[in-house]
Amino acid sequence: MNITGEITVAAPREAVFKALSDAPFFASCIEGVQDFKQIDATHYDAVLETRIAYMRFKFKVAVEMTKAISPEEIEAKVEGTPLGVVGRLTATATTRLADLGGQTLIRYAIDATLTGKLGSMGQPVLKAKAKEMEKQFSARLAAAFASGGAGAAP
């Protein structure tokens, strides 16, 4: 399943790159992230709790930042298993940043594979959840830059 989208942030590209490559900040913008732990400079573990359609899922996820080219691109691999349900999540997320004269255009692409009960839910349901998560992420990211909390000044 491929999910793509764009988000515009009212901040310079360098500041947005710095914020998005800061894993604890990035995780704070995602609804449902709990127990976030840094393993080393590029590896992180967390628990993600979310509701998809009528079901609540809790995933144990491992994230590896595989590429960070300042201030243009960030890539990460995610592997997770839902707790209490058979299945698996694997994804590669690529984020590209473009300068928009004082603002930054974030283009993202996620290539995800879901197996088990979650995988059987169907792409329309999962894509709708991804769009909902994008809106929440965008609002939290914009709020962080509006308050100066994400390093809004380069």
mmCIF file of C-alpha atoms in Angstrom, residues 1 88-92 111-115 119:
data_model
loop_
_atom_site.group_PDB
_atom_site.id
_atom_site.type_symbol
_atom_site.label_atom_id
_atom_site.label_comp_id
_atom_site.label_asym_id
_atom_site.label_seq_id
_atom_site.Cartn_x
_atom_site.Cartn_y
_atom_site.Cartn_z
ATOM 1 C CA MET A 1 0.000 0.000 0.000
ATOM 2 C CA ARG A 88 3.008 -7.434 11.017
ATOM 3 C CA LEU A 89 3.613 -3.914 9.746
ATOM 4 C CA THR A 90 6.612 -3.002 7.614
ATOM 5 C CA ALA A 91 7.029 0.394 5.997
ATOM 6 C CA THR A 92 9.556 2.664 4.388
ATOM 7 C CA ASP A 111 5.265 2.204 1.220
ATOM 8 C CA ALA A 112 3.597 -0.041 3.805
ATOM 9 C CA THR A 113 2.800 -3.729 4.022
ATOM 10 C CA LEU A 114 0.302 -4.999 6.577
ATOM 11 C CA THR A 115 -0.397 -8.656 7.265
ATOM 12 C CA GLY A 119 -3.984 -6.279 6.554
#
